[in-house]
Structure formats: C-alpha cells, structure tokens
mmCIF file with all atom_site columns, C-alpha atoms and ligand atoms in Angstrom:
data_model
loop_
_atom_site.group_PDB
_atom_site.id
_atom_site.type_symbol
_atom_site.label_atom_id
_atom_site.label_alt_id
_atom_site.label_comp_id
_atom_site.label_asym_id
_atom_site.label_entity_id
_atom_site.label_seq_id
_atom_site.pdbx_PDB_ins_code
_atom_site.Cartn_x
_atom_site.Cartn_y
_atom_site.Cartn_z
_atom_site.occupancy
_atom_site.B_iso_or_equiv
_atom_site.pdbx_formal_charge
_atom_site.auth_seq_id
_atom_site.auth_comp_id
_atom_site.auth_asym_id
_atom_site.auth_atom_id
_atom_site.pdbx_PDB_model_num
ATOM   1   C  CA  . MET A 1 1   ? -58.383  98.396  -8.009  1.00 0.00 ? 1   MET A CA  1
ATOM   2   C  CA  . SER A 1 2   ? -58.331  102.130 -8.490  1.00 0.00 ? 2   SER A CA  1
ATOM   3   C  CA  . GLU A 1 3   ? -61.953  102.784 -7.750  1.00 0.00 ? 3   GLU A CA  1
ATOM   4   C  CA  . VAL A 1 4   ? -64.586  101.156 -5.512  1.00 0.00 ? 4   VAL A CA  1
ATOM   5   C  CA  . ARG A 1 5   ? -68.231  102.224 -5.677  1.00 0.00 ? 5   ARG A CA  1
ATOM   6   C  CA  . THR A 1 6   ? -71.316  101.277 -3.687  1.00 0.00 ? 6   THR A CA  1
ATOM   7   C  CA  . GLY A 1 7   ? -74.958  101.382 -4.767  1.00 0.00 ? 7   GLY A CA  1
ATOM   8   C  CA  . LEU A 1 8   ? -78.211  101.073 -2.824  1.00 0.00 ? 8   LEU A CA  1
ATOM   9   C  CA  . GLY A 1 9   ? -81.494  99.630  -4.048  1.00 0.00 ? 9   GLY A CA  1
ATOM   10  C  CA  . TRP A 1 10  ? -84.960  99.292  -2.509  1.00 0.00 ? 10  TRP A CA  1
ATOM   11  C  CA  . ASP A 1 11  ? -88.309  98.070  -3.829  1.00 0.00 ? 11  ASP A CA  1
ATOM   12  C  CA  . VAL A 1 12  ? -91.839  97.345  -2.661  1.00 0.00 ? 12  VAL A CA  1
ATOM   13  C  CA  . HIS A 1 13  ? -94.760  95.622  -4.333  1.00 0.00 ? 13  HIS A CA  1
ATOM   14  C  CA  . ARG A 1 14  ? -98.245  94.748  -3.107  1.00 0.00 ? 14  ARG A CA  1
ATOM   15  C  CA  . LEU A 1 15  ? -99.142  91.153  -2.356  1.00 0.00 ? 15  LEU A CA  1
ATOM   16  C  CA  . ALA A 1 16  ? -102.216 89.706  -4.057  1.00 0.00 ? 16  ALA A CA  1
ATOM   17  C  CA  . PRO A 1 17  ? -103.839 86.272  -4.173  1.00 0.00 ? 17  PRO A CA  1
ATOM   18  C  CA  . GLY A 1 18  ? -103.253 84.236  -7.296  1.00 0.00 ? 18  GLY A CA  1
ATOM   19  C  CA  . ARG A 1 19  ? -100.082 86.068  -8.379  1.00 0.00 ? 19  ARG A CA  1
ATOM   20  C  CA  . PRO A 1 20  ? -96.748  84.236  -8.594  1.00 0.00 ? 20  PRO A CA  1
ATOM   21  C  CA  . LEU A 1 21  ? -94.217  84.958  -5.849  1.00 0.00 ? 21  LEU A CA  1
ATOM   22  C  CA  . ILE A 1 22  ? -90.910  85.314  -7.693  1.00 0.00 ? 22  ILE A CA  1
ATOM   23  C  CA  . LEU A 1 23  ? -87.819  86.376  -5.741  1.00 0.00 ? 23  LEU A CA  1
ATOM   24  C  CA  . GLY A 1 24  ? -84.387  86.543  -7.285  1.00 0.00 ? 24  GLY A CA  1
ATOM   25  C  CA  . GLY A 1 25  ? -85.726  84.687  -10.317 1.00 0.00 ? 25  GLY A CA  1
ATOM   26  C  CA  . VAL A 1 26  ? -87.014  81.749  -8.206  1.00 0.00 ? 26  VAL A CA  1
ATOM   27  C  CA  . THR A 1 27  ? -90.728  80.925  -7.990  1.00 0.00 ? 27  THR A CA  1
ATOM   28  C  CA  . ILE A 1 28  ? -91.704  80.312  -4.358  1.00 0.00 ? 28  ILE A CA  1
ATOM   29  C  CA  . PRO A 1 29  ? -94.803  78.206  -3.579  1.00 0.00 ? 29  PRO A CA  1
ATOM   30  C  CA  . SER A 1 30  ? -97.294  80.650  -2.006  1.00 0.00 ? 30  SER A CA  1
ATOM   31  C  CA  . GLU A 1 31  ? -101.012 81.526  -2.057  1.00 0.00 ? 31  GLU A CA  1
ATOM   32  C  CA  . PHE A 1 32  ? -100.028 85.169  -2.416  1.00 0.00 ? 32  PHE A CA  1
ATOM   33  C  CA  . GLY A 1 33  ? -97.692  86.757  -4.925  1.00 0.00 ? 33  GLY A CA  1
ATOM   34  C  CA  . LEU A 1 34  ? -96.469  90.182  -5.974  1.00 0.00 ? 34  LEU A CA  1
ATOM   35  C  CA  . GLU A 1 35  ? -98.469  92.555  -8.115  1.00 0.00 ? 35  GLU A CA  1
ATOM   36  C  CA  . GLY A 1 36  ? -96.747  94.634  -10.808 1.00 0.00 ? 36  GLY A CA  1
ATOM   37  C  CA  . HIS A 1 37  ? -96.287  95.455  -14.454 1.00 0.00 ? 37  HIS A CA  1
ATOM   38  C  CA  . SER A 1 38  ? -93.358  93.027  -14.749 1.00 0.00 ? 38  SER A CA  1
ATOM   39  C  CA  . ASP A 1 39  ? -93.115  89.790  -12.775 1.00 0.00 ? 39  ASP A CA  1
ATOM   40  C  CA  . ALA A 1 40  ? -92.769  92.078  -9.712  1.00 0.00 ? 40  ALA A CA  1
ATOM   41  C  CA  . ASP A 1 41  ? -89.591  90.383  -8.465  1.00 0.00 ? 41  ASP A CA  1
ATOM   42  C  CA  . ILE A 1 42  ? -88.700  92.877  -5.719  1.00 0.00 ? 42  ILE A CA  1
ATOM   43  C  CA  . LEU A 1 43  ? -85.358  91.262  -5.023  1.00 0.00 ? 43  LEU A CA  1
ATOM   44  C  CA  . SER A 1 44  ? -84.194  91.479  -8.638  1.00 0.00 ? 44  SER A CA  1
ATOM   45  C  CA  . HIS A 1 45  ? -85.520  95.053  -8.851  1.00 0.00 ? 45  HIS A CA  1
ATOM   46  C  CA  . ALA A 1 46  ? -83.658  96.175  -5.739  1.00 0.00 ? 46  ALA A CA  1
ATOM   47  C  CA  . ILE A 1 47  ? -80.391  94.623  -6.970  1.00 0.00 ? 47  ILE A CA  1
ATOM   48  C  CA  . THR A 1 48  ? -80.904  96.162  -10.431 1.00 0.00 ? 48  THR A CA  1
ATOM   49  C  CA  . ASP A 1 49  ? -81.252  99.608  -8.834  1.00 0.00 ? 49  ASP A CA  1
ATOM   50  C  CA  . ALA A 1 50  ? -78.214  99.031  -6.617  1.00 0.00 ? 50  ALA A CA  1
ATOM   51  C  CA  . LEU A 1 51  ? -76.116  98.105  -9.677  1.00 0.00 ? 51  LEU A CA  1
ATOM   52  C  CA  . LEU A 1 52  ? -77.326  101.157 -11.624 1.00 0.00 ? 52  LEU A CA  1
ATOM   53  C  CA  . GLY A 1 53  ? -76.803  103.372 -8.604  1.00 0.00 ? 53  GLY A CA  1
ATOM   54  C  CA  . ALA A 1 54  ? -73.254  102.234 -7.961  1.00 0.00 ? 54  ALA A CA  1
ATOM   55  C  CA  . ALA A 1 55  ? -72.301  103.168 -11.524 1.00 0.00 ? 55  ALA A CA  1
ATOM   56  C  CA  . SER A 1 56  ? -74.407  106.392 -11.537 1.00 0.00 ? 56  SER A CA  1
ATOM   57  C  CA  . LEU A 1 57  ? -76.491  105.037 -14.405 1.00 0.00 ? 57  LEU A CA  1
ATOM   58  C  CA  . GLY A 1 58  ? -79.942  106.150 -13.265 1.00 0.00 ? 58  GLY A CA  1
ATOM   59  C  CA  . ASP A 1 59  ? -82.637  103.820 -11.978 1.00 0.00 ? 59  ASP A CA  1
ATOM   60  C  CA  . ILE A 1 60  ? -84.739  100.868 -13.080 1.00 0.00 ? 60  ILE A CA  1
ATOM   61  C  CA  . GLY A 1 61  ? -87.732  103.096 -14.011 1.00 0.00 ? 61  GLY A CA  1
ATOM   62  C  CA  . MET A 1 62  ? -85.544  105.058 -16.416 1.00 0.00 ? 62  MET A CA  1
ATOM   63  C  CA  . HIS A 1 63  ? -84.232  101.949 -18.205 1.00 0.00 ? 63  HIS A CA  1
ATOM   64  C  CA  . PHE A 1 64  ? -87.448  99.886  -18.086 1.00 0.00 ? 64  PHE A CA  1
ATOM   65  C  CA  . PRO A 1 65  ? -90.463  102.242 -17.787 1.00 0.00 ? 65  PRO A CA  1
ATOM   66  C  CA  . ASP A 1 66  ? -93.611  100.490 -16.538 1.00 0.00 ? 66  ASP A CA  1
ATOM   67  C  CA  . SER A 1 67  ? -95.566  102.470 -19.171 1.00 0.00 ? 67  SER A CA  1
ATOM   68  C  CA  . ASP A 1 68  ? -93.774  100.422 -21.864 1.00 0.00 ? 68  ASP A CA  1
ATOM   69  C  CA  . PRO A 1 69  ? -95.808  97.369  -22.972 1.00 0.00 ? 69  PRO A CA  1
ATOM   70  C  CA  . ALA A 1 70  ? -92.496  95.650  -23.836 1.00 0.00 ? 70  ALA A CA  1
ATOM   71  C  CA  . TRP A 1 71  ? -91.960  95.064  -20.086 1.00 0.00 ? 71  TRP A CA  1
ATOM   72  C  CA  . LYS A 1 72  ? -95.469  93.782  -19.260 1.00 0.00 ? 72  LYS A CA  1
ATOM   73  C  CA  . GLY A 1 73  ? -95.024  90.484  -17.411 1.00 0.00 ? 73  GLY A CA  1
ATOM   74  C  CA  . ALA A 1 74  ? -91.274  90.704  -18.057 1.00 0.00 ? 74  ALA A CA  1
ATOM   75  C  CA  . ASP A 1 75  ? -88.880  88.296  -16.400 1.00 0.00 ? 75  ASP A CA  1
ATOM   76  C  CA  . SER A 1 76  ? -86.931  90.606  -14.101 1.00 0.00 ? 76  SER A CA  1
ATOM   77  C  CA  . ALA A 1 77  ? -83.771  88.575  -14.693 1.00 0.00 ? 77  ALA A CA  1
ATOM   78  C  CA  . ARG A 1 78  ? -83.655  90.530  -17.963 1.00 0.00 ? 78  ARG A CA  1
ATOM   79  C  CA  . PHE A 1 79  ? -83.463  93.806  -15.988 1.00 0.00 ? 79  PHE A CA  1
ATOM   80  C  CA  . LEU A 1 80  ? -80.752  92.365  -13.782 1.00 0.00 ? 80  LEU A CA  1
ATOM   81  C  CA  . ALA A 1 81  ? -78.746  91.028  -16.742 1.00 0.00 ? 81  ALA A CA  1
ATOM   82  C  CA  . HIS A 1 82  ? -79.056  94.343  -18.549 1.00 0.00 ? 82  HIS A CA  1
ATOM   83  C  CA  . ALA A 1 83  ? -77.873  96.336  -15.539 1.00 0.00 ? 83  ALA A CA  1
ATOM   84  C  CA  . ALA A 1 84  ? -74.897  93.948  -15.132 1.00 0.00 ? 84  ALA A CA  1
ATOM   85  C  CA  . ARG A 1 85  ? -74.031  94.508  -18.810 1.00 0.00 ? 85  ARG A CA  1
ATOM   86  C  CA  . LEU A 1 86  ? -74.224  98.280  -18.400 1.00 0.00 ? 86  LEU A CA  1
ATOM   87  C  CA  . VAL A 1 87  ? -71.919  98.386  -15.355 1.00 0.00 ? 87  VAL A CA  1
ATOM   88  C  CA  . ARG A 1 88  ? -69.400  96.151  -17.147 1.00 0.00 ? 88  ARG A CA  1
ATOM   89  C  CA  . GLN A 1 89  ? -69.524  98.403  -20.206 1.00 0.00 ? 89  GLN A CA  1
ATOM   90  C  CA  . ALA A 1 90  ? -68.733  101.278 -17.818 1.00 0.00 ? 90  ALA A CA  1
ATOM   91  C  CA  . GLY A 1 91  ? -65.576  99.359  -16.835 1.00 0.00 ? 91  GLY A CA  1
ATOM   92  C  CA  . TYR A 1 92  ? -66.679  97.930  -13.463 1.00 0.00 ? 92  TYR A CA  1
ATOM   93  C  CA  . THR A 1 93  ? -66.432  94.441  -11.975 1.00 0.00 ? 93  THR A CA  1
ATOM   94  C  CA  . ILE A 1 94  ? -69.285  93.369  -9.702  1.00 0.00 ? 94  ILE A CA  1
ATOM   95  C  CA  . TRP A 1 95  ? -67.556  92.652  -6.422  1.00 0.00 ? 95  TRP A CA  1
ATOM   96  C  CA  . ASN A 1 96  ? -70.457  91.581  -4.258  1.00 0.00 ? 96  ASN A CA  1
ATOM   97  C  CA  . VAL A 1 97  ? -74.207  91.844  -3.725  1.00 0.00 ? 97  VAL A CA  1
ATOM   98  C  CA  . ASP A 1 98  ? -75.950  91.778  -0.352  1.00 0.00 ? 98  ASP A CA  1
ATOM   99  C  CA  . ALA A 1 99  ? -79.746  91.919  -0.090  1.00 0.00 ? 99  ALA A CA  1
ATOM   100 C  CA  . THR A 1 100 ? -82.568  91.570  2.392   1.00 0.00 ? 100 THR A CA  1
ATOM   101 C  CA  . VAL A 1 101 ? -86.137  90.497  1.604   1.00 0.00 ? 101 VAL A CA  1
ATOM   102 C  CA  . ILE A 1 102 ? -88.786  91.565  4.120   1.00 0.00 ? 102 ILE A CA  1
ATOM   103 C  CA  . LEU A 1 103 ? -91.850  89.396  3.857   1.00 0.00 ? 103 LEU A CA  1
ATOM   104 C  CA  . GLU A 1 104 ? -94.195  88.067  6.537   1.00 0.00 ? 104 GLU A CA  1
ATOM   105 C  CA  . ARG A 1 105 ? -94.813  84.723  4.927   1.00 0.00 ? 105 ARG A CA  1
ATOM   106 C  CA  . PRO A 1 106 ? -94.062  82.211  3.579   1.00 0.00 ? 106 PRO A CA  1
ATOM   107 C  CA  . ARG A 1 107 ? -90.783  81.538  5.312   1.00 0.00 ? 107 ARG A CA  1
ATOM   108 C  CA  . LEU A 1 108 ? -88.018  81.789  2.751   1.00 0.00 ? 108 LEU A CA  1
ATOM   109 C  CA  . LYS A 1 109 ? -84.938  80.175  4.319   1.00 0.00 ? 109 LYS A CA  1
ATOM   110 C  CA  . ASP A 1 110 ? -85.220  76.976  2.277   1.00 0.00 ? 110 ASP A CA  1
ATOM   111 C  CA  . HIS A 1 111 ? -85.033  79.042  -0.916  1.00 0.00 ? 111 HIS A CA  1
ATOM   112 C  CA  . ARG A 1 112 ? -81.873  80.954  -0.068  1.00 0.00 ? 112 ARG A CA  1
ATOM   113 C  CA  . VAL A 1 113 ? -79.406  78.820  -2.054  1.00 0.00 ? 113 VAL A CA  1
ATOM   114 C  CA  . PRO A 1 114 ? -81.528  78.641  -5.272  1.00 0.00 ? 114 PRO A CA  1
ATOM   115 C  CA  . MET A 1 115 ? -82.042  82.435  -5.085  1.00 0.00 ? 115 MET A CA  1
ATOM   116 C  CA  . CYS A 1 116 ? -78.319  83.133  -4.654  1.00 0.00 ? 116 CYS A CA  1
ATOM   117 C  CA  . GLU A 1 117 ? -77.505  80.695  -7.459  1.00 0.00 ? 117 GLU A CA  1
ATOM   118 C  CA  . SER A 1 118 ? -80.028  82.317  -9.785  1.00 0.00 ? 118 SER A CA  1
ATOM   119 C  CA  . ILE A 1 119 ? -78.777  85.859  -9.055  1.00 0.00 ? 119 ILE A CA  1
ATOM   120 C  CA  . ALA A 1 120 ? -75.105  84.817  -9.387  1.00 0.00 ? 120 ALA A CA  1
ATOM   121 C  CA  . ARG A 1 121 ? -75.840  83.101  -12.693 1.00 0.00 ? 121 ARG A CA  1
ATOM   122 C  CA  . THR A 1 122 ? -77.731  86.108  -14.061 1.00 0.00 ? 122 THR A CA  1
ATOM   123 C  CA  . LEU A 1 123 ? -75.002  88.535  -12.983 1.00 0.00 ? 123 LEU A CA  1
ATOM   124 C  CA  . GLY A 1 124 ? -72.202  86.222  -14.173 1.00 0.00 ? 124 GLY A CA  1
ATOM   125 C  CA  . ILE A 1 125 ? -70.400  86.241  -10.809 1.00 0.00 ? 125 ILE A CA  1
ATOM   126 C  CA  . GLU A 1 126 ? -69.312  83.576  -8.312  1.00 0.00 ? 126 GLU A CA  1
ATOM   127 C  CA  . LEU A 1 127 ? -71.915  82.260  -5.882  1.00 0.00 ? 127 LEU A CA  1
ATOM   128 C  CA  . ASP A 1 128 ? -69.954  83.405  -2.818  1.00 0.00 ? 128 ASP A CA  1
ATOM   129 C  CA  . ARG A 1 129 ? -70.278  87.016  -3.988  1.00 0.00 ? 129 ARG A CA  1
ATOM   130 C  CA  . VAL A 1 130 ? -74.072  86.937  -3.518  1.00 0.00 ? 130 VAL A CA  1
ATOM   131 C  CA  . SER A 1 131 ? -75.859  87.108  -0.158  1.00 0.00 ? 131 SER A CA  1
ATOM   132 C  CA  . VAL A 1 132 ? -79.640  87.144  0.411   1.00 0.00 ? 132 VAL A CA  1
ATOM   133 C  CA  . LYS A 1 133 ? -81.128  87.535  3.870   1.00 0.00 ? 133 LYS A CA  1
ATOM   134 C  CA  . PHE A 1 134 ? -84.738  87.272  5.084   1.00 0.00 ? 134 PHE A CA  1
ATOM   135 C  CA  . LYS A 1 135 ? -86.720  89.084  7.702   1.00 0.00 ? 135 LYS A CA  1
ATOM   136 C  CA  . THR A 1 136 ? -90.312  89.429  8.724   1.00 0.00 ? 136 THR A CA  1
ATOM   137 C  CA  . ALA A 1 137 ? -91.765  92.792  9.798   1.00 0.00 ? 137 ALA A CA  1
ATOM   138 C  CA  . GLU A 1 138 ? -92.937  91.396  13.152  1.00 0.00 ? 138 GLU A CA  1
ATOM   139 C  CA  . ARG A 1 139 ? -96.615  91.715  12.061  1.00 0.00 ? 139 ARG A CA  1
ATOM   140 C  CA  . VAL A 1 140 ? -96.301  95.547  12.046  1.00 0.00 ? 140 VAL A CA  1
ATOM   141 C  CA  . GLY A 1 141 ? -97.112  97.883  9.161   1.00 0.00 ? 141 GLY A CA  1
ATOM   142 C  CA  . PRO A 1 142 ? -98.133  96.936  5.595   1.00 0.00 ? 142 PRO A CA  1
ATOM   143 C  CA  . VAL A 1 143 ? -95.418  94.286  5.284   1.00 0.00 ? 143 VAL A CA  1
ATOM   144 C  CA  . GLY A 1 144 ? -96.185  92.813  8.671   1.00 0.00 ? 144 GLY A CA  1
ATOM   145 C  CA  . GLU A 1 145 ? -99.895  92.746  7.849   1.00 0.00 ? 145 GLU A CA  1
ATOM   146 C  CA  . GLY A 1 146 ? -99.134  90.782  4.690   1.00 0.00 ? 146 GLY A CA  1
ATOM   147 C  CA  . ARG A 1 147 ? -100.219 93.550  2.287   1.00 0.00 ? 147 ARG A CA  1
ATOM   148 C  CA  . SER A 1 148 ? -96.810  94.065  0.687   1.00 0.00 ? 148 SER A CA  1
ATOM   149 C  CA  . ALA A 1 149 ? -93.214  92.889  0.595   1.00 0.00 ? 149 ALA A CA  1
ATOM   150 C  CA  . GLU A 1 150 ? -89.952  94.805  0.353   1.00 0.00 ? 150 GLU A CA  1
ATOM   151 C  CA  . ALA A 1 151 ? -86.381  94.212  -0.694  1.00 0.00 ? 151 ALA A CA  1
ATOM   152 C  CA  . GLN A 1 152 ? -83.194  96.114  -0.026  1.00 0.00 ? 152 GLN A CA  1
ATOM   153 C  CA  . ALA A 1 153 ? -79.888  95.595  -1.789  1.00 0.00 ? 153 ALA A CA  1
ATOM   154 C  CA  . ILE A 1 154 ? -76.368  96.942  -1.700  1.00 0.00 ? 154 ILE A CA  1
ATOM   155 C  CA  . VAL A 1 155 ? -73.817  96.343  -4.433  1.00 0.00 ? 155 VAL A CA  1
ATOM   156 C  CA  . THR A 1 156 ? -70.085  97.020  -4.536  1.00 0.00 ? 156 THR A CA  1
ATOM   157 C  CA  . LEU A 1 157 ? -68.346  97.577  -7.851  1.00 0.00 ? 157 LEU A CA  1
ATOM   158 C  CA  . ALA A 1 158 ? -64.630  97.892  -8.513  1.00 0.00 ? 158 ALA A CA  1
ATOM   159 C  CA  . LYS A 1 159 ? -62.661  99.272  -11.434 1.00 0.00 ? 159 LYS A CA  1
HETATM 160 MG MG1 . LIG B 2 .   ? -90.376  96.878  -8.646  1.00 0.00 ? 1   LIG B MG1 1
#
C-alpha cells in the first residue's frame, strides 16, 4: 500500500413520531424516527461523508442535494453505494469503517450485527471491516432529550 487516507463523517437529524427509524439500512422498531428529505439514515450519511472525505471528493450534499426531488425519500444505501463506487474509481480500497450512533432510545445493541452486515454488503467489503457502536447522550442536550440523533464515522482507505 503506497497511500493510506482517513475520512471523517458526522450527521444529525431530528426525531419525529411516525417516521421510520432506519440506521445503516436497517429499519429499527420505534415510535420515533428520523426526519429528512431522504430516508434520514444518519449512520449511512455519516459513512458516506467519511468515504467522500477520505478521497477528497466533497460531501454528501454536493453529490445528493436535498433540493433535488430525485432524492426525496431516497434509500440512503444508494448514497453509500455511490460513494463506495467513487472511491474505488479513484483507485482506493476501503480498508475499514468505524461508526458511532448517539441515540437516547430505543436501545440498539440487538441490531448491531444486521447493521454491520447491511453496511458491509452495500460497500462490498468483508463484515469484519465494519464496526458500529452505540451511545446515549446521558439525557443531556437535544440528543439526550430525544429530539434528535447523531452519527459519527471514520473510514480508512488504501491505495
Ligand atoms: Mg443526513
């Protein structure tokens, strides 16, 4: 490997009743879900931005503007798959993905494996290269009060 690159991603969406809660392409049973133009999958959005960032290819808003009706209600796996395609076209291999979801409830630990499997499948990488972690915000701030949820991701690419 002659070149190793790292990218950082972060996302936040509001929580609202009656919306689906989709994280890493997996629908989680919940009374509250994430609001947004697309399916509002914060985890997929954070990883998409980390991929784009690692390859210096801009950000998710540049590639998929939320003013574009084509992305209304979009499955964010499409964003993730597109970003993976772009970094491969730029000559990189996706080495690993590590992410954290910060959400007060529901508890997510039982959904870890399906989320990692879904992300690995979408990115076309082995399951052991994907890590997803969960935290609450200890009832503090907008996340802790259940008004929003956040995700952070870091991606390493190699060429
Ligand atoms: Mg987003």
